[in-house]
Short mmCIF file of C-alpha atoms in Angstrom, two decimals:
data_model
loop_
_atom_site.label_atom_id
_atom_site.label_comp_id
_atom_site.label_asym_id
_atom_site.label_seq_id
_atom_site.Cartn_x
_atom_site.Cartn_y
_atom_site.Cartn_z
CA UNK F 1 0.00 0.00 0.00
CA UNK F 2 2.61 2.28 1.04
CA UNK F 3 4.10 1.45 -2.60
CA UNK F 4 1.04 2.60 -4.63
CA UNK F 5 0.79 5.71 -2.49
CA UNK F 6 4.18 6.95 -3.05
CA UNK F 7 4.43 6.26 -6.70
CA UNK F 8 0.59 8.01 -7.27
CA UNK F 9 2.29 10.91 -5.65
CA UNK F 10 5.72 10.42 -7.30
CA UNK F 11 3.88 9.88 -10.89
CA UNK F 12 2.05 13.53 -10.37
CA UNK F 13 5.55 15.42 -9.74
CA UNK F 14 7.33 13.57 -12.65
CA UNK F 15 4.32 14.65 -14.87
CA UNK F 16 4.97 17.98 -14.05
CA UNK F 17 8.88 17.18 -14.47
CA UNK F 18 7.79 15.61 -18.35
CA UNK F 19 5.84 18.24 -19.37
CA UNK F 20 8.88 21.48 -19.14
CA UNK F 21 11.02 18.45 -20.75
CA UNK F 22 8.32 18.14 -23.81
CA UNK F 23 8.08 21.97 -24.03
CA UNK F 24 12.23 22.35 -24.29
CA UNK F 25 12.51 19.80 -26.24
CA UNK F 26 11.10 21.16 -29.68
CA UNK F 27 12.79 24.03 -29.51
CA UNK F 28 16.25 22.17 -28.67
CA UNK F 29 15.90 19.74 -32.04
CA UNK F 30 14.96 22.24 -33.99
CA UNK F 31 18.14 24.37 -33.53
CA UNK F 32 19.90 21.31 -34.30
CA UNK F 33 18.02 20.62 -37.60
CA UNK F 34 21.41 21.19 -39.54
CA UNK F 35 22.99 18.35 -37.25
CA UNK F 36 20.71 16.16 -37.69
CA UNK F 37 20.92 16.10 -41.38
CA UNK F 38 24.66 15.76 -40.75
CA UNK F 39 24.24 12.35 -38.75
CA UNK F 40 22.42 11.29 -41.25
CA UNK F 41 24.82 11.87 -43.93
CA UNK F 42 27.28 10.72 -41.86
CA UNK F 43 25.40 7.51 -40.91
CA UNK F 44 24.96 6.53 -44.81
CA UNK F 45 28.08 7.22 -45.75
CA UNK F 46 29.67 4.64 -42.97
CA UNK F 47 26.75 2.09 -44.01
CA UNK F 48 27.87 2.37 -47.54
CA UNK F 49 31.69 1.66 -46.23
CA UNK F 50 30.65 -1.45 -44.88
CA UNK F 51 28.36 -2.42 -47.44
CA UNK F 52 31.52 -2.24 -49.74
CA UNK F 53 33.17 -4.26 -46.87
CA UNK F 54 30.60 -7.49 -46.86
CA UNK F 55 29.85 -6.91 -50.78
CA UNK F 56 26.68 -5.87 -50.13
CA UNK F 57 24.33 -4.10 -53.29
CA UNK F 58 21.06 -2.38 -53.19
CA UNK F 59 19.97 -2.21 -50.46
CA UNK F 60 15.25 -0.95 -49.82
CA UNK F 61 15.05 -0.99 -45.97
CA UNK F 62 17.13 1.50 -44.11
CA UNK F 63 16.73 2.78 -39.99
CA UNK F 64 18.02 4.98 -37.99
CA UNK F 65 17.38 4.43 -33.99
CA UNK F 66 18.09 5.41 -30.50
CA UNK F 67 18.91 2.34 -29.09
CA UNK F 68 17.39 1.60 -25.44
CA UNK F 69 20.50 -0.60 -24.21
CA UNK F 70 22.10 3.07 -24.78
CA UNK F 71 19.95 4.51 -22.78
CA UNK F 72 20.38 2.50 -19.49
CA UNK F 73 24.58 3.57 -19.79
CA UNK F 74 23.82 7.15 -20.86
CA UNK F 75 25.67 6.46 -24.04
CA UNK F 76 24.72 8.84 -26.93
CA UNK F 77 24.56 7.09 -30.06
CA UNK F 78 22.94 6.47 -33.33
CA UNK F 79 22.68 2.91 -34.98
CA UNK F 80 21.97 2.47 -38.38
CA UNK F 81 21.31 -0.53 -40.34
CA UNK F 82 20.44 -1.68 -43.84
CA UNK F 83 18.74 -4.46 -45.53
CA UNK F 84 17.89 -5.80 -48.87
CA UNK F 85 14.79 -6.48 -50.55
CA UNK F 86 13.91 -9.33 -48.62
CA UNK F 87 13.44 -6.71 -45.05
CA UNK F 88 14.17 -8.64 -41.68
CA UNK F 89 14.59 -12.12 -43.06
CA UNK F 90 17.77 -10.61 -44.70
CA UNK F 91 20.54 -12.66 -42.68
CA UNK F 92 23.34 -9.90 -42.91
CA UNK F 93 21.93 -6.71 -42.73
CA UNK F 94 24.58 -3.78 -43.17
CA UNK F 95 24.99 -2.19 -39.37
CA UNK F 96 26.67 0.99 -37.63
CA UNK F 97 26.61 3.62 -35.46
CA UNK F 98 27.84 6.98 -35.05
CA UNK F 99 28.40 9.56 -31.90
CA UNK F 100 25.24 11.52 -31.58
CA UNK F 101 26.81 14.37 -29.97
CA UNK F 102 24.52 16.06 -27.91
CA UNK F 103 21.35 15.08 -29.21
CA UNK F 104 20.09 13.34 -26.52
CA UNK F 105 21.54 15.39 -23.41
CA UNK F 106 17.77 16.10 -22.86
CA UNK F 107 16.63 12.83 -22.18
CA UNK F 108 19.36 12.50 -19.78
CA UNK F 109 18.56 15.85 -17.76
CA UNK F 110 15.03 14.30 -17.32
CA UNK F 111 16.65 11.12 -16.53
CA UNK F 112 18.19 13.13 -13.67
CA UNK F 113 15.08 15.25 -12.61
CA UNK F 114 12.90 11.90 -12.30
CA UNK F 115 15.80 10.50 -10.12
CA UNK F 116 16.10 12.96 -8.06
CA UNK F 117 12.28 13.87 -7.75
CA UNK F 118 12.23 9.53 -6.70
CA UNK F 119 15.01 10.03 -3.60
CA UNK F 120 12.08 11.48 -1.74
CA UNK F 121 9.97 8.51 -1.48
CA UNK F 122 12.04 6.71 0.35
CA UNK F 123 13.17 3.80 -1.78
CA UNK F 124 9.09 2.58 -3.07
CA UNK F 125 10.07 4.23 -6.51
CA UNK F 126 12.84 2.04 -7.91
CA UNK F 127 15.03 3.13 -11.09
CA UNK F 128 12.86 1.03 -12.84
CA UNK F 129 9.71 3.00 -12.14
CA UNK F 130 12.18 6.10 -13.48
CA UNK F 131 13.44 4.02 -16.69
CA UNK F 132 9.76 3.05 -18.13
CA UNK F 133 9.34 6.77 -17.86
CA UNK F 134 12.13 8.04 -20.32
CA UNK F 135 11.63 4.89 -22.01
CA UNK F 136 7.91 6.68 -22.76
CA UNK F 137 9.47 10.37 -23.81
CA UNK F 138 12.07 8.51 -25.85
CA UNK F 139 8.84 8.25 -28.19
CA UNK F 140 8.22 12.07 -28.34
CA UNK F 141 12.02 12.50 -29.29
CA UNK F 142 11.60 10.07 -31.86
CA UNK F 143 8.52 11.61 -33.51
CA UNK F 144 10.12 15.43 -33.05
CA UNK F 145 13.19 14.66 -34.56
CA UNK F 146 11.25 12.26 -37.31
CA UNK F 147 9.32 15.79 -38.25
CA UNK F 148 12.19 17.50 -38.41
CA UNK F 149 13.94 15.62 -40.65
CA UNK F 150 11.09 14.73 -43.17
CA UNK F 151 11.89 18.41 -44.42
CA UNK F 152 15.18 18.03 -44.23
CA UNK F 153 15.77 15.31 -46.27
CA UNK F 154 13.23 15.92 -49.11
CA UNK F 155 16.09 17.38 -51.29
CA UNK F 156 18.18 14.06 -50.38
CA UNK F 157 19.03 13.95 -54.12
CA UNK F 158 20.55 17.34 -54.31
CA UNK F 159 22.38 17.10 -51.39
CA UNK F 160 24.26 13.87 -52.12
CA UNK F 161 22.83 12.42 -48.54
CA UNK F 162 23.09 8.30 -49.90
CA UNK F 163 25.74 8.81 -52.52
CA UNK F 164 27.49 6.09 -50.50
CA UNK F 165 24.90 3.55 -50.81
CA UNK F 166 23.60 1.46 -53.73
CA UNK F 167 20.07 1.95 -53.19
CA UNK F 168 17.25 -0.35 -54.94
CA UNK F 169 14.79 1.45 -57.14
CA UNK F 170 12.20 0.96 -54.14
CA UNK F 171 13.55 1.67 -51.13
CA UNK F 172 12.99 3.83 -47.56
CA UNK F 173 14.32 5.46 -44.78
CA UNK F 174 13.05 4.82 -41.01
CA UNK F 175 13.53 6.78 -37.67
CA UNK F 176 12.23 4.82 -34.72
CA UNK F 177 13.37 2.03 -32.16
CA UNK F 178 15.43 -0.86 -33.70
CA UNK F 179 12.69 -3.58 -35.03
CA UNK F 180 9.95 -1.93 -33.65
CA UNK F 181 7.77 1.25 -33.98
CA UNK F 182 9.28 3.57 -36.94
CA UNK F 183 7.95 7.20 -38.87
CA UNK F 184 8.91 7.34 -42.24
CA UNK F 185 11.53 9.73 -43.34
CA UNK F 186 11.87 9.19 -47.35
CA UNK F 187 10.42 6.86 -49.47
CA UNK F 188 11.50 6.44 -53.26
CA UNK F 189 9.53 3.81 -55.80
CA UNK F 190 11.28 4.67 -58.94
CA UNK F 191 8.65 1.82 -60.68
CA UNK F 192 5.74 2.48 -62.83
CA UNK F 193 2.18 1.04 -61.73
CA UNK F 194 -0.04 -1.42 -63.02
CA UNK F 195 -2.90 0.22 -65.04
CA UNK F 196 -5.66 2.04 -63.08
CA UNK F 197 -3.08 2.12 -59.99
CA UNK F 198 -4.11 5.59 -59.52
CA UNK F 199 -8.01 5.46 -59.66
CA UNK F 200 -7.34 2.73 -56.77
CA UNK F 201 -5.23 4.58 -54.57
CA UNK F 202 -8.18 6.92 -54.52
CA UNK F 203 -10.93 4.66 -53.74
CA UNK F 204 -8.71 2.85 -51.00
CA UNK F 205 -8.50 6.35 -49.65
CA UNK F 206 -12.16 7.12 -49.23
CA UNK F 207 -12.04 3.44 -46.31
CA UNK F 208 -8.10 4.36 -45.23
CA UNK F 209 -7.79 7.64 -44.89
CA UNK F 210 -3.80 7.70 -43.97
CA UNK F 211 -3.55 5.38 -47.33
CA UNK F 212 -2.10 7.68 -49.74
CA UNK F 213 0.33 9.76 -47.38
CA UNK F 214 4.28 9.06 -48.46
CA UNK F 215 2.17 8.41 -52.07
CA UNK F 216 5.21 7.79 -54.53
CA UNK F 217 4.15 8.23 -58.31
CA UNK F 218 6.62 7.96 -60.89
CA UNK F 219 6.32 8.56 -64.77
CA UNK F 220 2.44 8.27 -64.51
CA UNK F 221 -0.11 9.65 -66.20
CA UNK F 222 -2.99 10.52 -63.75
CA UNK F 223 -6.25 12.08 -65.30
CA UNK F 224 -9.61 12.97 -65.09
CA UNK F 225 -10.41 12.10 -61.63
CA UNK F 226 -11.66 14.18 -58.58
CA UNK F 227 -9.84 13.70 -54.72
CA UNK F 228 -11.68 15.01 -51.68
CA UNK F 229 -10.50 15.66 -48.55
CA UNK F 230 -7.98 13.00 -48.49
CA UNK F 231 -4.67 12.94 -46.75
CA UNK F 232 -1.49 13.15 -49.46
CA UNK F 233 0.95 14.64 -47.35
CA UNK F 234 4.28 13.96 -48.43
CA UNK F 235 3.11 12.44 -51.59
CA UNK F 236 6.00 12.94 -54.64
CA UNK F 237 5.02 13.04 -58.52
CA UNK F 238 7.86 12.42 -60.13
CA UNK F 239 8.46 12.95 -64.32
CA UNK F 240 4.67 12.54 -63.99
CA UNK F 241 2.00 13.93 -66.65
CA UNK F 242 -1.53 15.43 -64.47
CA UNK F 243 -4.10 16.68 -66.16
CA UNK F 244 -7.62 17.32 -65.14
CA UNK F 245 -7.05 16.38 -62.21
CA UNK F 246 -9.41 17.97 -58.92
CA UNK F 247 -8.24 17.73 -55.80
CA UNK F 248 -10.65 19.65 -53.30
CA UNK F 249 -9.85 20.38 -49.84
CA UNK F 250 -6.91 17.79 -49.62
CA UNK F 251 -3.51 17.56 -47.28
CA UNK F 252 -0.88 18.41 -49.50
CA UNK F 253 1.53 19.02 -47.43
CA UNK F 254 5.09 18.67 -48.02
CA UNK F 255 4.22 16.89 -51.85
CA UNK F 256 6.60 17.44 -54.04
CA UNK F 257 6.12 17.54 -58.07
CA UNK F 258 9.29 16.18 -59.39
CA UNK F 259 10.13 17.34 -63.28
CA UNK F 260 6.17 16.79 -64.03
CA UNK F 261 4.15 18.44 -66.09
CA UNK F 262 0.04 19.50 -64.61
CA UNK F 263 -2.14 21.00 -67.17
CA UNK F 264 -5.85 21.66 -66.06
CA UNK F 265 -5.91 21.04 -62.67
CA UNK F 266 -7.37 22.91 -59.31
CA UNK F 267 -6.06 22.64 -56.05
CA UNK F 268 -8.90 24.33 -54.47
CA UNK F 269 -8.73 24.64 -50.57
CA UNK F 270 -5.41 22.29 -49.75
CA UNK F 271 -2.75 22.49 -47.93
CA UNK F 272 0.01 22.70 -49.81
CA UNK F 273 2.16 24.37 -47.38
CA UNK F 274 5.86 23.83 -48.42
CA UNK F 275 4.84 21.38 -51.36
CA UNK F 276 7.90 21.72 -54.44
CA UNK F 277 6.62 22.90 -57.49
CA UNK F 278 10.48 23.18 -58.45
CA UNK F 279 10.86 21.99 -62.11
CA UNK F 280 7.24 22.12 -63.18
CA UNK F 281 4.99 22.64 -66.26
CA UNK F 282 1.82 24.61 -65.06
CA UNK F 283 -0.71 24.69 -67.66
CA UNK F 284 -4.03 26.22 -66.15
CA UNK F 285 -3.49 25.36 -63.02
CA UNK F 286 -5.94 27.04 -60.41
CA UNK F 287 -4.70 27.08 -56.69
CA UNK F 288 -7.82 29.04 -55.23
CA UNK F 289 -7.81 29.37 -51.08
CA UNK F 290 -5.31 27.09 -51.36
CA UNK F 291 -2.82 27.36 -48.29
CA UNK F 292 0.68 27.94 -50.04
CA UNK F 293 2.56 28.86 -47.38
CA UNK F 294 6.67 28.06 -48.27
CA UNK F 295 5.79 26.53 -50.89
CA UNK F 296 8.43 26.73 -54.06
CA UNK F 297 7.45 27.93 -57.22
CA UNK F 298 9.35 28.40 -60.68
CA UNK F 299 9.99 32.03 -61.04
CA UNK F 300 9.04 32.17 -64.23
CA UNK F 301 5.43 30.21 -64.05
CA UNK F 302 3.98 32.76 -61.29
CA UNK F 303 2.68 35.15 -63.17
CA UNK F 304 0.01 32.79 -65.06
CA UNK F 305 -1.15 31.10 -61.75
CA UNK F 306 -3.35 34.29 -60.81
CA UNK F 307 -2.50 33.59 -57.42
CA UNK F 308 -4.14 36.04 -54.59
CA UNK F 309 -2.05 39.13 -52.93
CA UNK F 310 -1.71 36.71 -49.46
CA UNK F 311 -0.57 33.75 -51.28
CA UNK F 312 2.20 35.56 -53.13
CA UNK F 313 3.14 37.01 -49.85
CA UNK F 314 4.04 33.62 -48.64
CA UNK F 315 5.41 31.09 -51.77
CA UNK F 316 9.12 30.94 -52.42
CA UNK F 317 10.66 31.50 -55.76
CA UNK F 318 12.80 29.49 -57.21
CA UNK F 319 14.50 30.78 -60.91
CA UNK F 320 15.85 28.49 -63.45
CA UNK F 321 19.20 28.85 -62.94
CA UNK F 322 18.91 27.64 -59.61
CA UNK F 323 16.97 24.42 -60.01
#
C-alpha cells in the first residue's frame, strides 16, 4: 500500500517534471536541424563503407534508432542498419553507429530530474519505475526529430545524402526504435504502376484515410479524376503527366512535383504548405484558397497562376538557374 501511495504521488511530480522536458525539447531539435541532417549523412556514408566491406548491393530498408540498451549507460549514439529487398529475413543486414553528440543530453537531464524527484519517497520508486518513464518520452524524441527531418531530407538527391549507398529502385528510410515502432523519413519507388493504380489509390482512400500519405508516383499519367479531402501529405510526382485532375480540400503538405508536367488542374482549398513545385509545367493550373505557405514555385510560371495578394506574400521563388 505504502508502494502505490508513493508512486501516485511520485507519478504527479514527474508529470509535471515531463511536461517542461516536452516543451524544451522542440525548440532544442529544432536548432539542431542542420545536425541532424549531418548524422544522417554521416550515418549513410559509414553504411555504404561497410556495405563495400561485406559486398553488399542495393539495399530498400534503411533505420536509424536510438537504441534503449544506450539509454540504461547514458551512451549517446545512433545505430543504423540496412537491408535488402527481402526486409528482416535478410541474414546480414549492413549495421553501424555513429556519436550523436549532444542530441540526446535532454533525455538524460530528465533522466536526472525523475531521479532525483524519486530520492524522496524513500526507496518505493525504484530506477525502474524512473526508466519506463524516459523509455515513454524517448517516443516524443523520436517523432520530433522524425518531423524534423522529413523536411530536411526531401532534397536528399541534391544534397548527395546516400551517394554512398547502392540503393534499390524501391527503397525507404526509417527513424524509430530498432525492429519496432518507426515514422517514415523518405520513401523512393522509382517503378511504374499497373494500369488504373491511380483510380485505386483513390478509392482505397475514401475506407483508409492515412492510405495515400508518403504516395510515390513515378512517370504516370494521372487524369480525369476528382480527390476530396484526403490525406497526401508527403506524396512525390515524379516525371509525372496530371491533367484534369481535382483535388478539393486535400492535405498536400510537403508533396513534391518532381520534373512533371500538370495541365488543367485545381487545387482548391489544400494544404500545400511547403509542397515543391520546383521543375514544373503549369498549364491552367488554379490554386484558389489554397494554403501555399513556403511553398516553391518556378519564377518564371507565377505570373500565369493568378494567385491572390496573401498567397504571393508567402510562396518561395525558385529561378531556373537555380533548379
Amino acid at each position: 500500500m505504502e508502494r502505490e501511495y508513493a508512486l501516485e504521488t511520485y507519478q504527479k511530480t514527474a508529470e509535471e517534471i515531463r511536461k517542461r522536458y516536452r516543451e524544451s525539447l522542440g525548440p532544442y531539435l529544432t536548432e539542431r536541424a542542420k545536425q541532424l541532417e549531418t548524422l544522417v549523412k554521416t550515418s549513410m556514408d559509414l553504411l555504404g563503407e561497410r556495405m563495400g566491406e561485406m559486398g553488399k548491393e542495393y539495399v530498400s530498408y534503411l533505420y536509424l534508432s536510438v537504441l534503449k540498451t544506450d539509454l540504461l549507460f547514458h551512451r549517446s549514439r545512433l545505430f543504423a542498419h540496412a537491408l535488402d529487398v527481402r526486409w528482416y529475413l535478410d541474414e546480414e543486414p549492413a549495421e553501424t553507429d555513429i556519436d550523436a553528440g549532444d542530441l540526446l543530453d535532454p533525455l538524460y537531464r530528465l533522466w536526472d530530474e525523475l531521479t532525483e524527484a524519486a530520492r524522496g519517497s524513500a526507496g518505493a520508486v525504484n530506477r525502474y519505475d524512473v526508466q519506463n518513464l524516459v523509455f515513454e518520452e524517448l517516443k516524443a524524441l523520436d517523432g520530433m526529430v522524425s518531423g524534423i527531418l522529413r523536411w530536411r531530407l526531401r532534397d536528399w538527391e541534391e544534397k548527395g545524402i546516400f551517394s554512398g549507398i547502392t540503393l534499390a529502385p524501391c527503397w525507404m528510410l526509417k527513424w524509430g526504435e530498432y525492429r519496432d515502432q518507426t515514422e517514415m523519413l523518405v520513401q523512393t519507388q522509382r517503378v511504374e504502376k499497373e494500369a488504373g493504380a491511380w483510380e485505386k489509390s483513390l478509392k482505397k482512400a475514401s475506407r483508409k484515410p492515412e492510405a495515400m500519405v508518403f504516395g510515390y508516383w513515378y512517370q504516370e499519367t494521372c487524369q480525369g479524376t476528382r480527390a476530396k479531402e484526403i490525406d497526401m501529405r508527403f506524396t512525390v510526382f515524379e516525371s509525372c503527366r496530371l491533367q484534369d485532375l481535382a483535388f478539393d480540400h486535400c492535405n498536400l503538405e510537403g508533396s513534391r512535383f518532381v520534373g512533371s508536367h500538370l495541365r488543367d488542374c485545381g487545387f482548391s482549398g489544400c494544404g500545400l504548405q511547403g509542397a515543391d513545385f520546383t521543375g514544373c509545367g503549369l498549364e491552367q493550373v488554379s490554386f484558389e484558397g489554397a494554403d501555399l505557405t513556403g511553398a516553391i514555385f518556378p519564377a518564371e510560371a507565377v505570373p500565369f497562376l493568378h494567385l491572390d495578394a496573401d498567397q504571393l506574400q508567402t510562396i518561395q521563388l525558385k529561378r531556373e538557374e537555380e533548379a
